DNA sequence: TATTGTTATACTCTATAACTATA
DNA sequence: TATAGTTATAGAGTATAACAATA
């Protein structure tokens, strides 16, 4: 429709915006925070051609060689169907290989290839440096507290995962 | 490839998983936390057929009648091109209307229609009730602290937005 | 019967660039 | 020249369900 407004009643044309009750919504705050952190990631890791998902898979497979595909999917909270595509893409890129264990021949175990480990080498240093740089704009104490609370929210506090 | 593994070297077939350095990554924690919070949202708001994005637009337009489309897009950290599609969809559903102000005829102002306000009425109560229910599993103090730190991270602390 | 991974489909979200109309 | 919004296109991500192999 896009009608033309002769009057200009109640309109605020500036940049300011009243977020109202949304500033009290944990989901809303997490959504915006995640978008901001990914923006920062892409800005700081620019040139390495790496995505957050790929780097976490590389680091997790390095730490957990032979992990089953479904366990990895659950840990990253992504669907099995999507994990299949992700893993196949990384296998196509020569970064991971897949084996079927005799113990349960339905499942698939994942391992880094030499190329996968080399890729991790290339990427892990800059990533950990970026993480240590504290690009959040928070004080060190606030950032540490924020991470602690997020781990607690996720149930990663205890020695489980 | 999917080779068969005769041996079973180093493999852990259980559920446990070592997240290693990823538990120190703010982006990783925010990503998982956001996924978890959306899962909770869909579980708690099931039956209302509402999505997080739609509810925030409804509430923001209610608070900021006549806001310009681009300002809303920036506040929600989504691209203008995507905002166009979102707004057109909501206009097609009769929830919002768009006007072109004389002051700047390039821009578009957004308003809730009566149907949009009715939709908000239907949805806002359950949503605010859900928000007040504290479904995070954190203590009230921890949840409040978490929200405070996220607002600080987003720069929503100060009386700006 | 239940589970693991796969395939197929569709829909949402995102990224990019070219385009228009206005400023 | 720059900006606001639009359009078109392509690529990720996601949800769902049906399926085969295995448990």
GROMACS .gro file of C-alpha atoms (C1' of nucleotides) in nm:
model
  368
    1UNK     CA    1   0.000   0.000   0.000
    2UNK     CA    2   0.252   0.260   0.114
    3UNK     CA    3   0.025   0.556   0.160
    4UNK     CA    4   0.158   0.909   0.167
    5UNK     CA    5   0.152   1.084   0.502
    6UNK     CA    6   0.053   1.444   0.483
    7UNK     CA    7   0.071   1.492   0.853
    8UNK     CA    8   0.361   1.356   1.054
    9UNK     CA    9   0.186   1.263   1.375
   10UNK     CA   10   0.390   1.109   1.652
   11UNK     CA   11   0.669   1.012   1.423
   12UNK     CA   12   1.029   1.015   1.534
   13UNK     CA   13   1.260   1.026   1.239
   14UNK     CA   14   1.585   1.022   1.436
   15UNK     CA   15   1.807   0.731   1.528
   16UNK     CA   16   1.700   0.689   1.890
   17UNK     CA   17   1.476   0.399   1.965
   18UNK     CA   18   1.292   0.280   2.272
   19UNK     CA   19   1.345  -0.092   2.313
   20UNK     CA   20   1.093  -0.103   2.598
   21UNK     CA   21   1.034  -0.442   2.754
   22UNK     CA   22   1.265  -0.611   2.502
   23UNK     CA   23   1.567  -0.501   2.704
   24UNK     CA   24   1.443  -0.737   2.974
   25UNK     CA   25   1.416  -1.036   2.744
   26UNK     CA   26   1.704  -1.280   2.778
   27UNK     CA   27   1.634  -1.423   2.433
   28UNK     CA   28   1.635  -1.080   2.271
   29UNK     CA   29   1.960  -0.983   2.443
   30UNK     CA   30   2.123  -1.314   2.349
   31UNK     CA   31   2.012  -1.277   1.989
   32UNK     CA   32   2.160  -0.929   1.950
   33UNK     CA   33   2.473  -1.025   2.143
   34UNK     CA   34   2.532  -1.325   1.922
   35UNK     CA   35   2.496  -1.115   1.608
   36UNK     CA   36   2.738  -0.860   1.749
   37UNK     CA   37   2.993  -1.124   1.846
   38UNK     CA   38   2.979  -1.281   1.500
   39UNK     CA   39   3.030  -0.940   1.342
   40UNK     CA   40   3.337  -0.897   1.561
   41UNK     CA   41   3.458  -1.245   1.470
   42UNK     CA   42   3.435  -1.180   1.097
   43UNK     CA   43   3.601  -0.843   1.135
   44UNK     CA   44   3.891  -0.974   1.346
   45UNK     CA   45   3.944  -1.299   1.156
   46UNK     CA   46   3.906  -1.140   0.814
   47UNK     CA   47   4.147  -1.286   0.561
   48UNK     CA   48   4.152  -1.633   0.714
   49UNK     CA   49   3.838  -1.742   0.529
   50UNK     CA   50   3.711  -1.928   0.831
   51UNK     CA   51   3.361  -1.946   0.976
   52UNK     CA   52   3.272  -1.986   1.343
   53UNK     CA   53   3.113  -2.325   1.279
   54UNK     CA   54   3.412  -2.466   1.097
   55UNK     CA   55   3.661  -2.356   1.359
   56UNK     CA   56   3.461  -2.511   1.641
   57UNK     CA   57   3.431  -2.840   1.456
   58UNK     CA   58   3.806  -2.845   1.388
   59UNK     CA   59   3.890  -2.773   1.752
   60UNK     CA   60   3.634  -3.017   1.886
   61UNK     CA   61   3.752  -3.299   1.659
   62UNK     CA   62   4.110  -3.229   1.762
   63UNK     CA   63   4.010  -3.263   2.125
   64UNK     CA   64   3.775  -3.557   2.069
   65UNK     CA   65   3.916  -3.780   1.796
   66UNK     CA   66   3.670  -4.044   1.686
   67UNK     CA   67   3.369  -3.864   1.826
   68UNK     CA   68   3.043  -3.987   1.681
   69UNK     CA   69   2.870  -3.756   1.439
   70UNK     CA   70   2.548  -3.741   1.636
   71UNK     CA   71   2.726  -3.656   1.960
   72UNK     CA   72   2.899  -3.366   1.788
   73UNK     CA   73   2.567  -3.248   1.646
   74UNK     CA   74   2.405  -3.253   1.989
   75UNK     CA   75   2.696  -3.067   2.145
   76UNK     CA   76   2.667  -2.794   1.882
   77UNK     CA   77   2.286  -2.800   1.898
   78UNK     CA   78   2.246  -2.858   1.527
   79UNK     CA   79   2.025  -3.118   1.360
   80UNK     CA   80   2.165  -3.448   1.242
   81UNK     CA   81   2.054  -3.377   0.885
   82UNK     CA   82   2.250  -3.054   0.881
   83UNK     CA   83   2.554  -3.216   1.043
   84UNK     CA   84   2.557  -3.468   0.760
   85UNK     CA   85   2.589  -3.189   0.506
   86UNK     CA   86   2.851  -3.004   0.709
   87UNK     CA   87   3.064  -3.314   0.757
   88UNK     CA   88   3.035  -3.415   0.393
   89UNK     CA   89   3.149  -3.070   0.289
   90UNK     CA   90   3.450  -3.088   0.521
   91UNK     CA   91   3.525  -3.439   0.399
   92UNK     CA   92   3.507  -3.310   0.043
   93UNK     CA   93   3.757  -3.043   0.145
   94UNK     CA   94   3.981  -3.318   0.279
   95UNK     CA   95   3.969  -3.191   0.636
   96UNK     CA   96   3.796  -3.482   0.810
   97UNK     CA   97   3.756  -3.851   0.752
   98UNK     CA   98   3.481  -4.083   0.865
   99UNK     CA   99   3.497  -4.440   0.991
  100UNK     CA  100   3.231  -4.689   1.088
  101UNK     CA  101   3.310  -4.861   1.421
  102UNK     CA  102   3.248  -5.234   1.451
  103UNK     CA  103   3.086  -5.177   1.790
  104UNK     CA  104   2.792  -4.995   1.631
  105UNK     CA  105   2.783  -5.009   1.257
  106UNK     CA  106   2.502  -4.756   1.232
  107UNK     CA  107   2.724  -4.479   1.361
  108UNK     CA  108   3.005  -4.278   1.211
  109UNK     CA  109   3.321  -4.163   1.386
  110UNK     CA  110   3.495  -3.844   1.285
  111UNK     CA  111   3.867  -3.773   1.269
  112UNK     CA  112   4.082  -3.488   1.150
  113UNK     CA  113   4.298  -3.566   0.851
  114UNK     CA  114   4.653  -3.434   0.828
  115UNK     CA  115   4.514  -3.154   0.615
  116UNK     CA  116   4.252  -3.090   0.883
  117UNK     CA  117   4.519  -3.063   1.149
  118UNK     CA  118   4.720  -2.832   0.925
  119UNK     CA  119   4.413  -2.616   0.873
  120UNK     CA  120   4.360  -2.608   1.249
  121UNK     CA  121   4.723  -2.502   1.299
  122UNK     CA  122   4.672  -2.213   1.059
  123UNK     CA  123   4.354  -2.099   1.222
  124UNK     CA  124   4.380  -2.176   1.590
  125UNK     CA  125   4.656  -1.929   1.671
  126UNK     CA  126   4.479  -1.622   1.532
  127UNK     CA  127   4.153  -1.742   1.685
  128UNK     CA  128   4.293  -1.788   2.036
  129UNK     CA  129   4.476  -1.457   2.003
  130UNK     CA  130   4.150  -1.293   1.907
  131UNK     CA  131   3.977  -1.456   2.203
  132UNK     CA  132   4.245  -1.334   2.442
  133UNK     CA  133   4.236  -0.982   2.303
  134UNK     CA  134   3.908  -0.901   2.480
  135UNK     CA  135   3.727  -0.728   2.197
  136UNK     CA  136   3.400  -0.720   2.388
  137UNK     CA  137   3.435  -0.369   2.520
  138UNK     CA  138   3.367  -0.504   2.867
  139UNK     CA  139   3.611  -0.491   3.152
  140UNK     CA  140   3.807  -0.814   3.197
  141UNK     CA  141   3.611  -0.887   3.511
  142UNK     CA  142   3.276  -0.828   3.338
  143UNK     CA  143   3.372  -1.044   3.043
  144UNK     CA  144   3.484  -1.326   3.270
  145UNK     CA  145   3.161  -1.298   3.468
  146UNK     CA  146   2.956  -1.299   3.149
  147UNK     CA  147   3.126  -1.616   3.027
  148UNK     CA  148   3.077  -1.782   3.365
  149UNK     CA  149   2.706  -1.702   3.362
  150UNK     CA  150   2.666  -1.826   3.005
  151UNK     CA  151   2.842  -2.153   3.094
  152UNK     CA  152   2.612  -2.184   3.393
  153UNK     CA  153   2.310  -2.117   3.173
  154UNK     CA  154   2.428  -2.387   2.934
  155UNK     CA  155   2.501  -2.635   3.211
  156UNK     CA  156   2.874  -2.637   3.129
  157UNK     CA  157   2.962  -2.538   3.483
  158UNK     CA  158   2.992  -2.883   3.624
  159UNK     CA  159   3.256  -3.134   3.514
  160UNK     CA  160   3.009  -3.289   3.269
  161UNK     CA  161   3.090  -3.160   2.922
  162UNK     CA  162   3.516  -4.217   0.174
  163UNK     CA  163   3.376  -4.367   0.494
  164UNK     CA  164   3.634  -4.633   0.556
  165UNK     CA  165   3.572  -4.917   0.793
  166UNK     CA  166   3.765  -4.910   1.119
  167UNK     CA  167   3.889  -5.246   1.231
  168UNK     CA  168   4.068  -5.108   1.531
  169UNK     CA  169   3.901  -4.853   1.754
  170UNK     CA  170   4.195  -4.639   1.853
  171UNK     CA  171   4.139  -4.344   2.082
  172UNK     CA  172   3.770  -4.333   2.005
  173UNK     CA  173   3.519  -4.235   2.265
  174UNK     CA  174   3.176  -4.356   2.170
  175UNK     CA  175   2.995  -4.217   2.472
  176UNK     CA  176   2.809  -3.891   2.512
  177UNK     CA  177   3.074  -3.699   2.702
  178UNK     CA  178   3.263  -3.439   2.507
  179UNK     CA  179   3.557  -3.215   2.581
  180UNK     CA  180   3.479  -2.864   2.462
  181UNK     CA  181   3.834  -2.752   2.536
  182UNK     CA  182   3.915  -2.392   2.461
  183UNK     CA  183   3.569  -2.335   2.314
  184UNK     CA  184   3.427  -2.294   2.664
  185UNK     CA  185   3.635  -1.976   2.683
  186UNK     CA  186   3.500  -1.830   2.359
  187UNK     CA  187   3.237  -1.564   2.413
  188UNK     CA  188   3.105  -1.613   2.060
  189UNK     CA  189   3.071  -1.988   2.106
  190UNK     CA  190   2.891  -1.945   2.438
  191UNK     CA  191   2.660  -1.681   2.295
  192UNK     CA  192   2.581  -1.900   1.995
  193UNK     CA  193   2.483  -2.200   2.208
  194UNK     CA  194   2.297  -1.983   2.457
  195UNK     CA  195   2.096  -1.819   2.184
  196UNK     CA  196   1.999  -2.156   2.038
  197UNK     CA  197   1.896  -2.275   2.381
  198UNK     CA  198   1.691  -1.965   2.453
  199UNK     CA  199   1.508  -1.994   2.121
  200UNK     CA  200   1.433  -2.358   2.195
  201UNK     CA  201   1.284  -2.249   2.526
  202UNK     CA  202   1.088  -1.973   2.356
  203UNK     CA  203   0.930  -2.209   2.104
  204UNK     CA  204   0.854  -2.462   2.376
  205UNK     CA  205   0.693  -2.207   2.609
  206UNK     CA  206   0.509  -2.006   2.343
  207UNK     CA  207   0.392  -2.313   2.153
  208UNK     CA  208   0.041  -2.272   2.019
  209UNK     CA  209   0.063  -1.897   1.968
  210UNK     CA  210   0.225  -1.934   1.626
  211UNK     CA  211   0.459  -1.646   1.696
  212UNK     CA  212   0.829  -1.611   1.617
  213UNK     CA  213   1.084  -1.414   1.817
  214UNK     CA  214   1.142  -1.173   1.531
  215UNK     CA  215   0.776  -1.094   1.480
  216UNK     CA  216   0.709  -1.031   1.847
  217UNK     CA  217   1.001  -0.791   1.879
  218UNK     CA  218   0.888  -0.596   1.572
  219UNK     CA  219   0.533  -0.571   1.708
  220UNK     CA  220   0.652  -0.451   2.048
  221UNK     CA  221   0.905  -0.211   1.901
  222UNK     CA  222   0.652  -0.057   1.661
  223UNK     CA  223   0.407  -0.019   1.948
  224UNK     CA  224   0.668   0.170   2.145
  225UNK     CA  225   0.803   0.364   1.847
  226UNK     CA  226   0.516   0.449   1.613
  227UNK     CA  227   0.638   0.594   1.285
  228UNK     CA  228   0.990   0.460   1.324
  229UNK     CA  229   1.180   0.454   0.999
  230UNK     CA  230   1.237   0.114   0.848
  231UNK     CA  231   1.614   0.147   0.837
  232UNK     CA  232   1.634   0.252   1.200
  233UNK     CA  233   1.439  -0.056   1.299
  234UNK     CA  234   1.667  -0.273   1.086
  235UNK     CA  235   1.978  -0.130   1.252
  236UNK     CA  236   1.830  -0.177   1.600
  237UNK     CA  237   1.760  -0.543   1.525
  238UNK     CA  238   2.093  -0.584   1.342
  239UNK     CA  239   1.934  -0.715   1.027
  240UNK     CA  240   2.005  -0.602   0.672
  241UNK     CA  241   1.781  -0.351   0.499
  242UNK     CA  242   1.707  -0.597   0.219
  243UNK     CA  243   1.581  -0.851   0.468
  244UNK     CA  244   1.382  -0.591   0.660
  245UNK     CA  245   1.204  -0.502   0.337
  246UNK     CA  246   1.085  -0.860   0.298
  247UNK     CA  247   0.987  -0.890   0.664
  248UNK     CA  248   0.788  -0.568   0.658
  249UNK     CA  249   0.617  -0.655   0.331
  250UNK     CA  250   0.515  -0.989   0.478
  251UNK     CA  251   0.371  -0.822   0.787
  252UNK     CA  252   0.199  -0.564   0.568
  253UNK     CA  253   0.053  -0.847   0.362
  254UNK     CA  254  -0.074  -0.997   0.687
  255UNK     CA  255  -0.235  -0.662   0.765
  256UNK     CA  256  -0.028  -0.604   1.079
  257UNK     CA  257   0.167  -0.294   0.980
  258UNK     CA  258   0.122  -0.005   0.742
  259UNK     CA  259   0.383   0.212   0.578
  260UNK     CA  260   0.383   0.584   0.506
  261UNK     CA  261   0.627   0.810   0.327
  262UNK     CA  262   0.701   1.129   0.523
  263UNK     CA  263   0.718   1.458   0.336
  264UNK     CA  264   1.035   1.549   0.526
  265UNK     CA  265   1.232   1.274   0.349
  266UNK     CA  266   1.047   1.105   0.071
  267UNK     CA  267   1.310   0.834   0.033
  268UNK     CA  268   1.225   0.686   0.371
  269UNK     CA  269   0.936   0.479   0.500
  270UNK     CA  270   0.772   0.506   0.838
  271UNK     CA  271   0.614   0.205   1.002
  272UNK     CA  272   0.297   0.188   1.210
  273UNK     CA  273   0.092  -0.086   1.365
  274UNK     CA  274  -0.254  -0.130   1.219
  275UNK     CA  275  -0.552  -0.207   1.443
  276UNK     CA  276  -0.501  -0.571   1.352
  277UNK     CA  277  -0.135  -0.537   1.447
  278UNK     CA  278  -0.227  -0.395   1.785
  279UNK     CA  279  -0.479  -0.676   1.832
  280UNK     CA  280  -0.213  -0.929   1.744
  281UNK     CA  281   0.021  -0.766   1.995
  282UNK     CA  282  -0.251  -0.783   2.262
  283UNK     CA  283  -0.287  -1.156   2.200
  284UNK     CA  284   0.082  -1.223   2.214
  285UNK     CA  285   0.233  -0.977   2.457
  286UNK     CA  286   0.069  -1.116   2.771
  287UNK     CA  287   0.193  -1.472   2.728
  288UNK     CA  288   0.531  -1.342   2.620
  289UNK     CA  289   0.581  -1.116   2.921
  290UNK     CA  290   0.451  -1.393   3.147
  291UNK     CA  291   0.706  -1.627   2.993
  292UNK     CA  292   0.980  -1.369   3.043
  293UNK     CA  293   0.887  -1.324   3.409
  294UNK     CA  294   0.872  -1.696   3.471
  295UNK     CA  295   1.252  -1.729   3.475
  296UNK     CA  296   1.290  -2.039   3.261
  297UNK     CA  297   1.665  -2.001   3.240
  298UNK     CA  298   1.750  -2.241   3.522
  299UNK     CA  299   1.964  -1.967   3.675
  300UNK     CA  300   1.897  -1.808   4.010
  301UNK     CA  301   1.707  -1.480   3.986
  302UNK     CA  302   2.023  -1.294   4.081
  303UNK     CA  303   2.231  -1.474   3.818
  304UNK     CA  304   1.973  -1.414   3.548
  305UNK     CA  305   1.951  -1.044   3.635
  306UNK     CA  306   2.329  -1.019   3.630
  307UNK     CA  307   2.346  -1.198   3.297
  308UNK     CA  308   2.097  -0.958   3.142
  309UNK     CA  309   2.284  -0.660   3.284
  310UNK     CA  310   2.612  -0.781   3.136
  311UNK     CA  311   2.452  -0.849   2.798
  312UNK     CA  312   2.300  -0.498   2.794
  313UNK     CA  313   2.640  -0.361   2.883
  314UNK     CA  314   2.800  -0.565   2.604
  315UNK     CA  315   2.543  -0.428   2.360
  316UNK     CA  316   2.584  -0.071   2.480
  317UNK     CA  317   2.225  -0.057   2.605
  318UNK     CA  318   2.339   0.042   2.953
  319UNK     CA  319   2.332   0.411   2.899
  320UNK     CA  320   2.017   0.612   2.829
  321UNK     CA  321   2.085   0.595   2.456
  322UNK     CA  322   1.869   0.324   2.303
  323DT     C1'  323   1.087  -5.116   1.786
  324DA     C1'  324   1.436  -4.767   1.841
  325DT     C1'  325   1.851  -4.540   1.677
  326DT     C1'  326   2.215  -4.352   1.336
  327DG     C1'  327   2.291  -4.141   0.956
  328DT     C1'  328   2.116  -4.016   0.487
  329DT     C1'  329   1.833  -3.795   0.141
  330DA     C1'  330   1.494  -3.475  -0.024
  331DT     C1'  331   1.214  -3.075   0.025
  332DA     C1'  332   1.092  -2.641   0.171
  333DC     C1'  333   1.136  -2.239   0.421
  334DT     C1'  334   1.398  -1.880   0.671
  335DC     C1'  335   1.783  -1.600   0.709
  336DT     C1'  336   2.180  -1.380   0.520
  337DA     C1'  337   2.502  -1.145   0.184
  338DT     C1'  338   2.571  -0.894  -0.222
  339DA     C1'  339   2.502  -0.598  -0.580
  340DA     C1'  340   2.240  -0.339  -0.903
  341DC     C1'  341   1.861  -0.040  -0.927
  342DT     C1'  342   1.508   0.391  -0.818
  343DA     C1'  343   1.398   0.791  -0.613
  344DT     C1'  344   1.515   1.109  -0.352
  345DA     C1'  345   1.843   1.418  -0.086
  346DT     C1'  346   2.756   1.201  -0.440
  347DA     C1'  347   2.523   0.991  -0.076
  348DT     C1'  348   2.122   0.773   0.132
  349DA     C1'  349   1.658   0.485   0.187
  350DG     C1'  350   1.444   0.142   0.024
  351DT     C1'  351   1.372  -0.220  -0.339
  352DT     C1'  352   1.463  -0.618  -0.622
  353DA     C1'  353   1.702  -1.029  -0.760
  354DT     C1'  354   2.006  -1.393  -0.678
  355DA     C1'  355   2.271  -1.705  -0.440
  356DG     C1'  356   2.416  -1.927  -0.042
  357DA     C1'  357   2.379  -2.076   0.444
  358DG     C1'  358   2.107  -2.252   0.807
  359DT     C1'  359   1.705  -2.496   0.970
  360DA     C1'  360   1.288  -2.809   1.013
  361DT     C1'  361   1.058  -3.207   0.869
  362DA     C1'  362   0.972  -3.643   0.716
  363DA     C1'  363   1.072  -4.066   0.485
  364DC     C1'  364   1.421  -4.407   0.429
  365DA     C1'  365   1.809  -4.790   0.489
  366DA     C1'  366   2.101  -5.018   0.785
  367DT     C1'  367   2.172  -5.167   1.221
  368DA     C1'  368   2.079  -5.234   1.710
   0.00000   0.00000   0.00000
